[in-house]
mmCIF file of C-alpha atoms in Angstrom:
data_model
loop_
_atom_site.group_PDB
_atom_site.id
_atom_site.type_symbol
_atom_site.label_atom_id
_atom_site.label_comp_id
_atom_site.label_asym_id
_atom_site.label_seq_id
_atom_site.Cartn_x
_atom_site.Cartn_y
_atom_site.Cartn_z
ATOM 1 C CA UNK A 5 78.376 114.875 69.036
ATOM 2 C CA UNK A 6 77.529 111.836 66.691
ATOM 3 C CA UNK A 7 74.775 109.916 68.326
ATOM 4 C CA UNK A 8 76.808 106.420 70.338
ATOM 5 C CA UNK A 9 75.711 102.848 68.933
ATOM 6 C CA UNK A 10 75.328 100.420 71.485
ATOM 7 C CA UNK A 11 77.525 96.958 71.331
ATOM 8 C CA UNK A 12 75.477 94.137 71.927
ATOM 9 C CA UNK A 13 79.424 92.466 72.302
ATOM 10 C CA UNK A 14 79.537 94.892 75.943
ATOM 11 C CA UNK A 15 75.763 94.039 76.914
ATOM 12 C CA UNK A 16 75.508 98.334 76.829
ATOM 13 C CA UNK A 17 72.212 99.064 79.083
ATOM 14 C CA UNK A 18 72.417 102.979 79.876
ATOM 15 C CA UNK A 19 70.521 103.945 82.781
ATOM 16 C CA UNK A 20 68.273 107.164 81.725
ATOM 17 C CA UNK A 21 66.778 107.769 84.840
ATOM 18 C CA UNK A 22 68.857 110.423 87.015
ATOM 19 C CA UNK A 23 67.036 109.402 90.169
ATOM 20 C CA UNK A 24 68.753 106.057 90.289
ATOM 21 C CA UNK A 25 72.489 107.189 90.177
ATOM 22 C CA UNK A 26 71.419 109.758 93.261
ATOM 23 C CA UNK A 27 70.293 106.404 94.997
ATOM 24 C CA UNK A 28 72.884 104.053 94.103
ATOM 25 C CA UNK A 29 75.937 107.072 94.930
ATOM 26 C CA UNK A 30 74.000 107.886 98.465
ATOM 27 C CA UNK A 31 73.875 104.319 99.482
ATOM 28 C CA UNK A 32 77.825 103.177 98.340
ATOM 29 C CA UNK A 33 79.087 104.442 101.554
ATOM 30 C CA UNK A 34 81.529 106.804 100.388
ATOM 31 C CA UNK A 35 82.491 110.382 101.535
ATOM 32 C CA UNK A 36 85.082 112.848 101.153
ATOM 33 C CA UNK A 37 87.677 111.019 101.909
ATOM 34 C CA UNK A 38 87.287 107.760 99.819
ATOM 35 C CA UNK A 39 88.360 106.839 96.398
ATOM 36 C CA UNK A 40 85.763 105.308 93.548
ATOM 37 C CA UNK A 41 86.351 102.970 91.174
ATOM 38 C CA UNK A 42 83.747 103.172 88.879
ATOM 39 C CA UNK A 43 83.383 100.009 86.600
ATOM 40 C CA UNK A 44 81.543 100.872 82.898
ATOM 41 C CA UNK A 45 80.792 104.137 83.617
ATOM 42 C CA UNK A 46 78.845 104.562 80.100
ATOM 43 C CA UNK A 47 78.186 107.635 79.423
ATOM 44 C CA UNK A 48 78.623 108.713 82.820
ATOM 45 C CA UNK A 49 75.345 109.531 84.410
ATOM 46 C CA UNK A 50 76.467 107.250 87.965
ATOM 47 C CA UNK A 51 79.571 108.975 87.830
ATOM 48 C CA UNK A 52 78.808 112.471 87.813
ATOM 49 C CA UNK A 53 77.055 111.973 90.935
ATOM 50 C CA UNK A 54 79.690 109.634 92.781
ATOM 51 C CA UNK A 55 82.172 113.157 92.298
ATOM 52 C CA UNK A 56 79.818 114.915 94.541
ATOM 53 C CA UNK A 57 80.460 112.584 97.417
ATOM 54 C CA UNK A 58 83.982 111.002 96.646
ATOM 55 C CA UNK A 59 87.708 112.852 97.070
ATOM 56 C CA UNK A 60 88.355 110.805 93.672
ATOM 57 C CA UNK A 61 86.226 108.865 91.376
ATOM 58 C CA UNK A 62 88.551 106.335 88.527
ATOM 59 C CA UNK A 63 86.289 105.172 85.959
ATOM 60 C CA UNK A 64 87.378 102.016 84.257
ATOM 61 C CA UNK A 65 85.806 101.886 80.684
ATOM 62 C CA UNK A 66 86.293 99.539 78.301
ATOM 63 C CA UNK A 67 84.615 100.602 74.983
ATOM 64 C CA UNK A 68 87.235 103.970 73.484
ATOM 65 C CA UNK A 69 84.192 105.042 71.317
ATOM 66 C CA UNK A 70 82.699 106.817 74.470
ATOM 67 C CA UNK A 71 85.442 109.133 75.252
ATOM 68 C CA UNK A 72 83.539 112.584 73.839
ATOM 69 C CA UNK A 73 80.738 111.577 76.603
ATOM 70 C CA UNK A 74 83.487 110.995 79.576
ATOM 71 C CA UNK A 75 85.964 113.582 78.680
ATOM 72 C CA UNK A 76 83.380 116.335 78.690
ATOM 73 C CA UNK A 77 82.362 115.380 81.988
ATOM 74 C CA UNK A 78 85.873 115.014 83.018
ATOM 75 C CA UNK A 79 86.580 118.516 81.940
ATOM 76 C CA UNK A 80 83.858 119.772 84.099
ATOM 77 C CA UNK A 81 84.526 117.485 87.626
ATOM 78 C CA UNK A 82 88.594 117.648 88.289
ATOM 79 C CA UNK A 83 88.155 114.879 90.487
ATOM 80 C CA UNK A 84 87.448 112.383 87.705
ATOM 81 C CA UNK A 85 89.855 110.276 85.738
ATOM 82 C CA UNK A 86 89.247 108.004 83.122
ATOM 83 C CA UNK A 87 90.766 104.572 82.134
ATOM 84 C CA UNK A 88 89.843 102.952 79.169
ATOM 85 C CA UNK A 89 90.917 99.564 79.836
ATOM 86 C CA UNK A 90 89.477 95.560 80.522
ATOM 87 C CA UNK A 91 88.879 95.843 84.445
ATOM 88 C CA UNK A 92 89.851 92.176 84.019
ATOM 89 C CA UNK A 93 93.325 92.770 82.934
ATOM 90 C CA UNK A 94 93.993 95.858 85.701
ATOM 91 C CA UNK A 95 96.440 94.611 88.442
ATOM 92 C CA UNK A 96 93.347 95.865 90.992
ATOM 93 C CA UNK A 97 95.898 95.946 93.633
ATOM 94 C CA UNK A 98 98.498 98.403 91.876
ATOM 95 C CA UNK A 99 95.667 100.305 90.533
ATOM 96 C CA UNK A 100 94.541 101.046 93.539
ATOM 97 C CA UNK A 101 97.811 102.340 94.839
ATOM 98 C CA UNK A 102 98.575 104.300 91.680
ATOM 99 C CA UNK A 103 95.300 106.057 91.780
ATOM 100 C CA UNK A 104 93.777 106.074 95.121
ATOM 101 C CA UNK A 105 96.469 106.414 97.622
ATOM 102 C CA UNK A 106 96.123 106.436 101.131
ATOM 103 C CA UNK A 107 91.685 106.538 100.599
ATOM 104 C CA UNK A 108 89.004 104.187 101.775
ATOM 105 C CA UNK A 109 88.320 102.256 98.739
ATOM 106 C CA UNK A 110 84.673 101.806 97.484
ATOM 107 C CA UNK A 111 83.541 100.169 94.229
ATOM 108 C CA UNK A 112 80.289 101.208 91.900
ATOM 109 C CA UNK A 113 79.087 99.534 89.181
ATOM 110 C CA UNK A 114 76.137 99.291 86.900
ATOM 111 C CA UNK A 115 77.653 95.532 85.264
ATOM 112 C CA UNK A 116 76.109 93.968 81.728
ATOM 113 C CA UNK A 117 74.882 90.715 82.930
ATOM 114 C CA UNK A 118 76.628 88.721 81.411
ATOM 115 C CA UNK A 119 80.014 89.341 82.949
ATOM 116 C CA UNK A 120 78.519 90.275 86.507
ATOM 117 C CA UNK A 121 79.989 87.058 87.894
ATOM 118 C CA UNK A 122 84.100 87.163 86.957
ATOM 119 C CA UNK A 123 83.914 91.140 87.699
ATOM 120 C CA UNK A 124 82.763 89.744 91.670
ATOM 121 C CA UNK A 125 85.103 86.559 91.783
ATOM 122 C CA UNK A 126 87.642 89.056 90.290
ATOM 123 C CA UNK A 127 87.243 91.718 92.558
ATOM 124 C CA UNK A 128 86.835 89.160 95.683
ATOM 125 C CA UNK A 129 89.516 86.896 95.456
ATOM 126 C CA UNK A 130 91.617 90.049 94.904
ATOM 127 C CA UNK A 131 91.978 90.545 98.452
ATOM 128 C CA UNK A 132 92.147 93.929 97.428
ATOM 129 C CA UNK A 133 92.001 96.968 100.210
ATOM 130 C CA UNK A 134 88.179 97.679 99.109
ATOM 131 C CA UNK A 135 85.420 98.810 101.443
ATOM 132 C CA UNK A 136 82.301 97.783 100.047
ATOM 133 C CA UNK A 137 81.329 96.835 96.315
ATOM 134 C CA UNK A 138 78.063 98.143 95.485
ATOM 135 C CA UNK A 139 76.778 97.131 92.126
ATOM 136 C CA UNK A 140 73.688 96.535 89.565
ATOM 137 C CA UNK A 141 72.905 93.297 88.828
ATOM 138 C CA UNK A 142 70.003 91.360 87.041
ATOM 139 C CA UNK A 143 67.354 90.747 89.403
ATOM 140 C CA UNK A 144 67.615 87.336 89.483
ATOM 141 C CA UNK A 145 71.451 87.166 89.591
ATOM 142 C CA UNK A 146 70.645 89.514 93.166
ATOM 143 C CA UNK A 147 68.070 86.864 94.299
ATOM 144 C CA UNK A 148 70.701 84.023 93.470
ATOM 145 C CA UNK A 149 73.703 85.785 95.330
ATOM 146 C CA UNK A 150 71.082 86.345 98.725
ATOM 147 C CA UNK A 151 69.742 82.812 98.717
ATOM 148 C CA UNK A 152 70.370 80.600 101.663
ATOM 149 C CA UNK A 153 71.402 76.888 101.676
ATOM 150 C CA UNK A 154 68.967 74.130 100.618
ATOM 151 C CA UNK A 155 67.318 76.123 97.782
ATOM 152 C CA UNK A 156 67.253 75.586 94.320
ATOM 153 C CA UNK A 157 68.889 79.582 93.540
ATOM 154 C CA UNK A 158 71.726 78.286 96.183
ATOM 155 C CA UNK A 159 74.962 78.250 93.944
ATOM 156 C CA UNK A 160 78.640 78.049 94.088
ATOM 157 C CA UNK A 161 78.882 81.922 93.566
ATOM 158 C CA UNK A 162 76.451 82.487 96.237
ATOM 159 C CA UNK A 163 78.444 80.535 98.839
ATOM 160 C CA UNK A 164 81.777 82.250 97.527
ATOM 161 C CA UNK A 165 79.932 85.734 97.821
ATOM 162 C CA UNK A 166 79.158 85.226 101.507
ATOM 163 C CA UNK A 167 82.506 83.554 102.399
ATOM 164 C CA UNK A 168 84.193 87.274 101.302
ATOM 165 C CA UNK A 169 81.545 89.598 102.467
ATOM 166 C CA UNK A 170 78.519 90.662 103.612
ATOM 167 C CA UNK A 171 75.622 90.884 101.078
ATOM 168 C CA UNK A 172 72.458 93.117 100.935
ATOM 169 C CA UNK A 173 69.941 94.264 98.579
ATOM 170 C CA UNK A 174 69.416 97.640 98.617
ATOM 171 C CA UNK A 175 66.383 98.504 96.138
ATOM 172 C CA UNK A 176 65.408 97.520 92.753
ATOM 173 C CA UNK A 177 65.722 99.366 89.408
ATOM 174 C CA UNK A 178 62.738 98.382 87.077
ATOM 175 C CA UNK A 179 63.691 97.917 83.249
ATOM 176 C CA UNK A 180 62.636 100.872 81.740
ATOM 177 C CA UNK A 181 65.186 103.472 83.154
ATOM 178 C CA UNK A 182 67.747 101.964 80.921
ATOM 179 C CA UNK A 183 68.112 102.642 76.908
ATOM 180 C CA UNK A 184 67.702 100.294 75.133
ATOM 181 C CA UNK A 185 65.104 98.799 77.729
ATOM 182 C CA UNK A 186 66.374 95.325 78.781
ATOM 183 C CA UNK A 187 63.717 92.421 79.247
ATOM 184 C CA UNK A 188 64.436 92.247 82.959
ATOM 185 C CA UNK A 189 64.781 94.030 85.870
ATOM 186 C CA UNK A 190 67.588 94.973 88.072
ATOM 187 C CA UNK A 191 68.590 94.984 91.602
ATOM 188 C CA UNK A 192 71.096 97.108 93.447
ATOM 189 C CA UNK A 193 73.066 95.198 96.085
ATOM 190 C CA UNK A 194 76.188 96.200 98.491
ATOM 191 C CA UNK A 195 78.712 93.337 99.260
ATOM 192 C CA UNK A 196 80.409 94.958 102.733
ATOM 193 C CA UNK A 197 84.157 93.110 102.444
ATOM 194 C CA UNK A 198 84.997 91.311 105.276
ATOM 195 C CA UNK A 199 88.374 92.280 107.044
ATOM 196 C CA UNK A 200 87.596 89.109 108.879
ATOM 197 C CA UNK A 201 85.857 86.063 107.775
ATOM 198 C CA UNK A 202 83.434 83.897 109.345
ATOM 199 C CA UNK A 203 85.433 80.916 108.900
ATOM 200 C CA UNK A 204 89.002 80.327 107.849
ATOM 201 C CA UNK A 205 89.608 77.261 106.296
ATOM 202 C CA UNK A 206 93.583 75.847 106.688
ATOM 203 C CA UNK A 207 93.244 75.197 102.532
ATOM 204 C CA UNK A 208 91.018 77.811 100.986
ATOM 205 C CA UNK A 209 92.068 76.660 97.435
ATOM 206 C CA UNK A 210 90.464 73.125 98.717
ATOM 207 C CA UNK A 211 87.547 74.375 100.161
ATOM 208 C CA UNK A 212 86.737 76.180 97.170
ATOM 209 C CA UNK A 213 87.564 73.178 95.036
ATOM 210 C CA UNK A 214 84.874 70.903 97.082
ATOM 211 C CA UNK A 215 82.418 73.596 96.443
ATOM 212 C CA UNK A 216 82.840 74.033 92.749
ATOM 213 C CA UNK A 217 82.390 69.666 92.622
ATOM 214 C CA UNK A 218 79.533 69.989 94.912
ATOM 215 C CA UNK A 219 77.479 72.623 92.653
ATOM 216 C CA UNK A 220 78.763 71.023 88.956
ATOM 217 C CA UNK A 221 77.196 67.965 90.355
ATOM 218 C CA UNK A 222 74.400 69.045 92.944
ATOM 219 C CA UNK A 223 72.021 66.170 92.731
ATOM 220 C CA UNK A 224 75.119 64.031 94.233
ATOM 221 C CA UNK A 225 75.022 63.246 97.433
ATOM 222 C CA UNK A 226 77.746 64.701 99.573
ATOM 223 C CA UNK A 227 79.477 61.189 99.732
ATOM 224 C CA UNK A 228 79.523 60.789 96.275
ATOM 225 C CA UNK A 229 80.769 64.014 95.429
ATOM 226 C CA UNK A 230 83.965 63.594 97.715
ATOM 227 C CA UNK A 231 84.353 60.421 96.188
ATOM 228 C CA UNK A 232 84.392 61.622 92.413
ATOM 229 C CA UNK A 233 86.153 65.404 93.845
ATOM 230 C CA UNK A 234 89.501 63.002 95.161
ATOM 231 C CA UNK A 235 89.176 60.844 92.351
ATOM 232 C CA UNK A 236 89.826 57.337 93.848
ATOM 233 C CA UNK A 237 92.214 58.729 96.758
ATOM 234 C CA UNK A 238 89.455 57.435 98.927
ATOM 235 C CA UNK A 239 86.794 54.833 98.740
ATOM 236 C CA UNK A 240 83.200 55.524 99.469
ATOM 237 C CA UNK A 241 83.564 53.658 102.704
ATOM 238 C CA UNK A 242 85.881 55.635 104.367
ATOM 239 C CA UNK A 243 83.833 59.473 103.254
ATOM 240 C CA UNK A 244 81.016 57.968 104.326
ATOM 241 C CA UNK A 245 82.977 57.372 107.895
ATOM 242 C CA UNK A 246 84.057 60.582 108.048
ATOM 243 C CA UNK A 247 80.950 62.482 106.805
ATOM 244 C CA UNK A 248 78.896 60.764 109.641
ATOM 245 C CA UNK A 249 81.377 61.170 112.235
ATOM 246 C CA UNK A 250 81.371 64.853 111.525
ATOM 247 C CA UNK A 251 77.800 64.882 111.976
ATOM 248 C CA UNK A 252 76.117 64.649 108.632
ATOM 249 C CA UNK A 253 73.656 62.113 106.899
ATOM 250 C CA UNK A 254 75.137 59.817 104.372
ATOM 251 C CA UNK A 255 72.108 61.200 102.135
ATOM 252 C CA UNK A 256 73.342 64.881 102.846
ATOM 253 C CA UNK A 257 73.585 66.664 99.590
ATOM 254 C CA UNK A 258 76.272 69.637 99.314
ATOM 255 C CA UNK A 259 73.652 71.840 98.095
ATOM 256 C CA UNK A 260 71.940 72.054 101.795
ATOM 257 C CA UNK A 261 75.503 72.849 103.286
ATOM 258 C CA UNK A 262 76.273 76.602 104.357
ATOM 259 C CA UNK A 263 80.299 78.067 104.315
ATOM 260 C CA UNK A 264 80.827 76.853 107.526
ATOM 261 C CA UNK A 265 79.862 73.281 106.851
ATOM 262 C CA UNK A 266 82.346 73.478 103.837
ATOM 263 C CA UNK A 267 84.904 74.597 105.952
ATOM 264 C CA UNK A 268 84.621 72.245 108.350
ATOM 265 C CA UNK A 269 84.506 69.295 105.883
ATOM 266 C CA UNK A 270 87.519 70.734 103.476
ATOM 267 C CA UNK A 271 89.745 71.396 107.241
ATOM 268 C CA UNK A 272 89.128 67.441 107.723
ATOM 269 C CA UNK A 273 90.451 66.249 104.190
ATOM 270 C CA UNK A 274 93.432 68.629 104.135
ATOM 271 C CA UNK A 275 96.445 67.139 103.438
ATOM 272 C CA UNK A 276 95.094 63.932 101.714
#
């Protein structure tokens, strides 16, 4: 087998180290009767050991030059099947019917970095019939996803992550089990989908749309981010009303505010 070149275009970062895909398949959550989907399997070193515990793994690859890895360990574990496709362009929903009928749903992934963040809001806002997500991420992306209002990590996808599920760390992977060796370390954390949220806001596409304002401009203060988020609808005098009279400062900054405080404010402003 010709030796694989890594694309820098994919962020490629193959873990080496077999004790990590033992780890990361024991703590997914899966058994016999659940159905993987396996996003960038690599050369398949995660996905070999996900077959032990799953009914099904579906491995969803993107790069075609890594076939004579996958199909050799396809040949040897029946209960894998590979797709070589953009996870972003999959229908998640009919993929999931198509290939994992009738199975608790569980997704693995070890993600390049850079596309960690549309994978999750993909997968999320899906409202797909998944379990649990557990996934690789860059260290820092973990600590950013796990931080808590009012500090400086707190972030749009953070509050977005929480509003759809329940988010843990689980252990971290230090640099050099991958090849090449990336300049930073890795975490591995499991988002637990929740069948029922927290909150439910009467206009999630609102409350979303407050948050995005709130974190483009986070030095605002919450007043003046309503303000330039309804663009002239209202006047300053008449947010700042409200915002007190639901109980915040008129120096409150939408940075500090937790789902639940977005929910509450975005229910109030509906149908202006």
């Amino acid at each position: 087998m010709n030796e694989f070149i890594k694309k820098k275009k994919y962020g490629q970062n193959f873990l080496t180290s077999p004790d990590i895909p033992r780890k990361i398949a024991a703590a997914c959550g899966a058994d016999k009767q659940s159905g993987i989907i396996e996003i960038g399997p690599g050369k398949g070193i995660l996905t070999v050991e996900l077959a032990k515990i799953a009914n099904k793994v579906c491995a969803v690859e993107i790069d075609t030059e890594l076939k004579p890895y996958l199909n050799e360990i396809q040949l040897a574990n029946r209960n894998i099947d590979i797709v070589y496709q953009d996870i972003l362009k999959i229908d998640i929903n009919e993929f999931i019917e198509k290939q994992l009928p009738n199975m608790n749903i569980y997704v693995c992934a070890n993600l390049p970095y850079y596309i960690t963040t549309p994978i999750l809001i993909y997968l999320l806002e899906s409202q797909a019939n998944i379990d649990s997500i557990t996934i690789m991420v860059q260290k820092e992306v973990a600590e950013r996803l796990c931080s808590k209002p009012g500090t400086s990590t707190y972030s749009a996808i953070t509050v977005a992550v929480n509003y759809h599920s329940e988010i843990k760390k689980l252990f971290n992977v230090p640099s050099g089990c991958f090849s090449p060796r990336p300049k930073v370390d890795s975490t591995v954390i499991n988002l637990k989908i929740l069948k029922n949220k927290a909150v439910a806001p009467k206009n999630e596409t609102l409350m979303f749309g407050i948050i995005k304002s709130v974190f483009e401009q986070r030095r605002k203060t919450l007043v003046n981010n309503l303000y330039s988020f309804f663009n002239g609808k209202l006047n300053k005098e008449e947010i700042t009303n409200v915002i007190v009279k639901l109980g915040f400062s008129t120096n409150t900054r939408g940075e500090t505010l937790s789902i639940n405080d977005f929910c509450i404010i975005a229910d109030h402003f509906n149908g202006i």
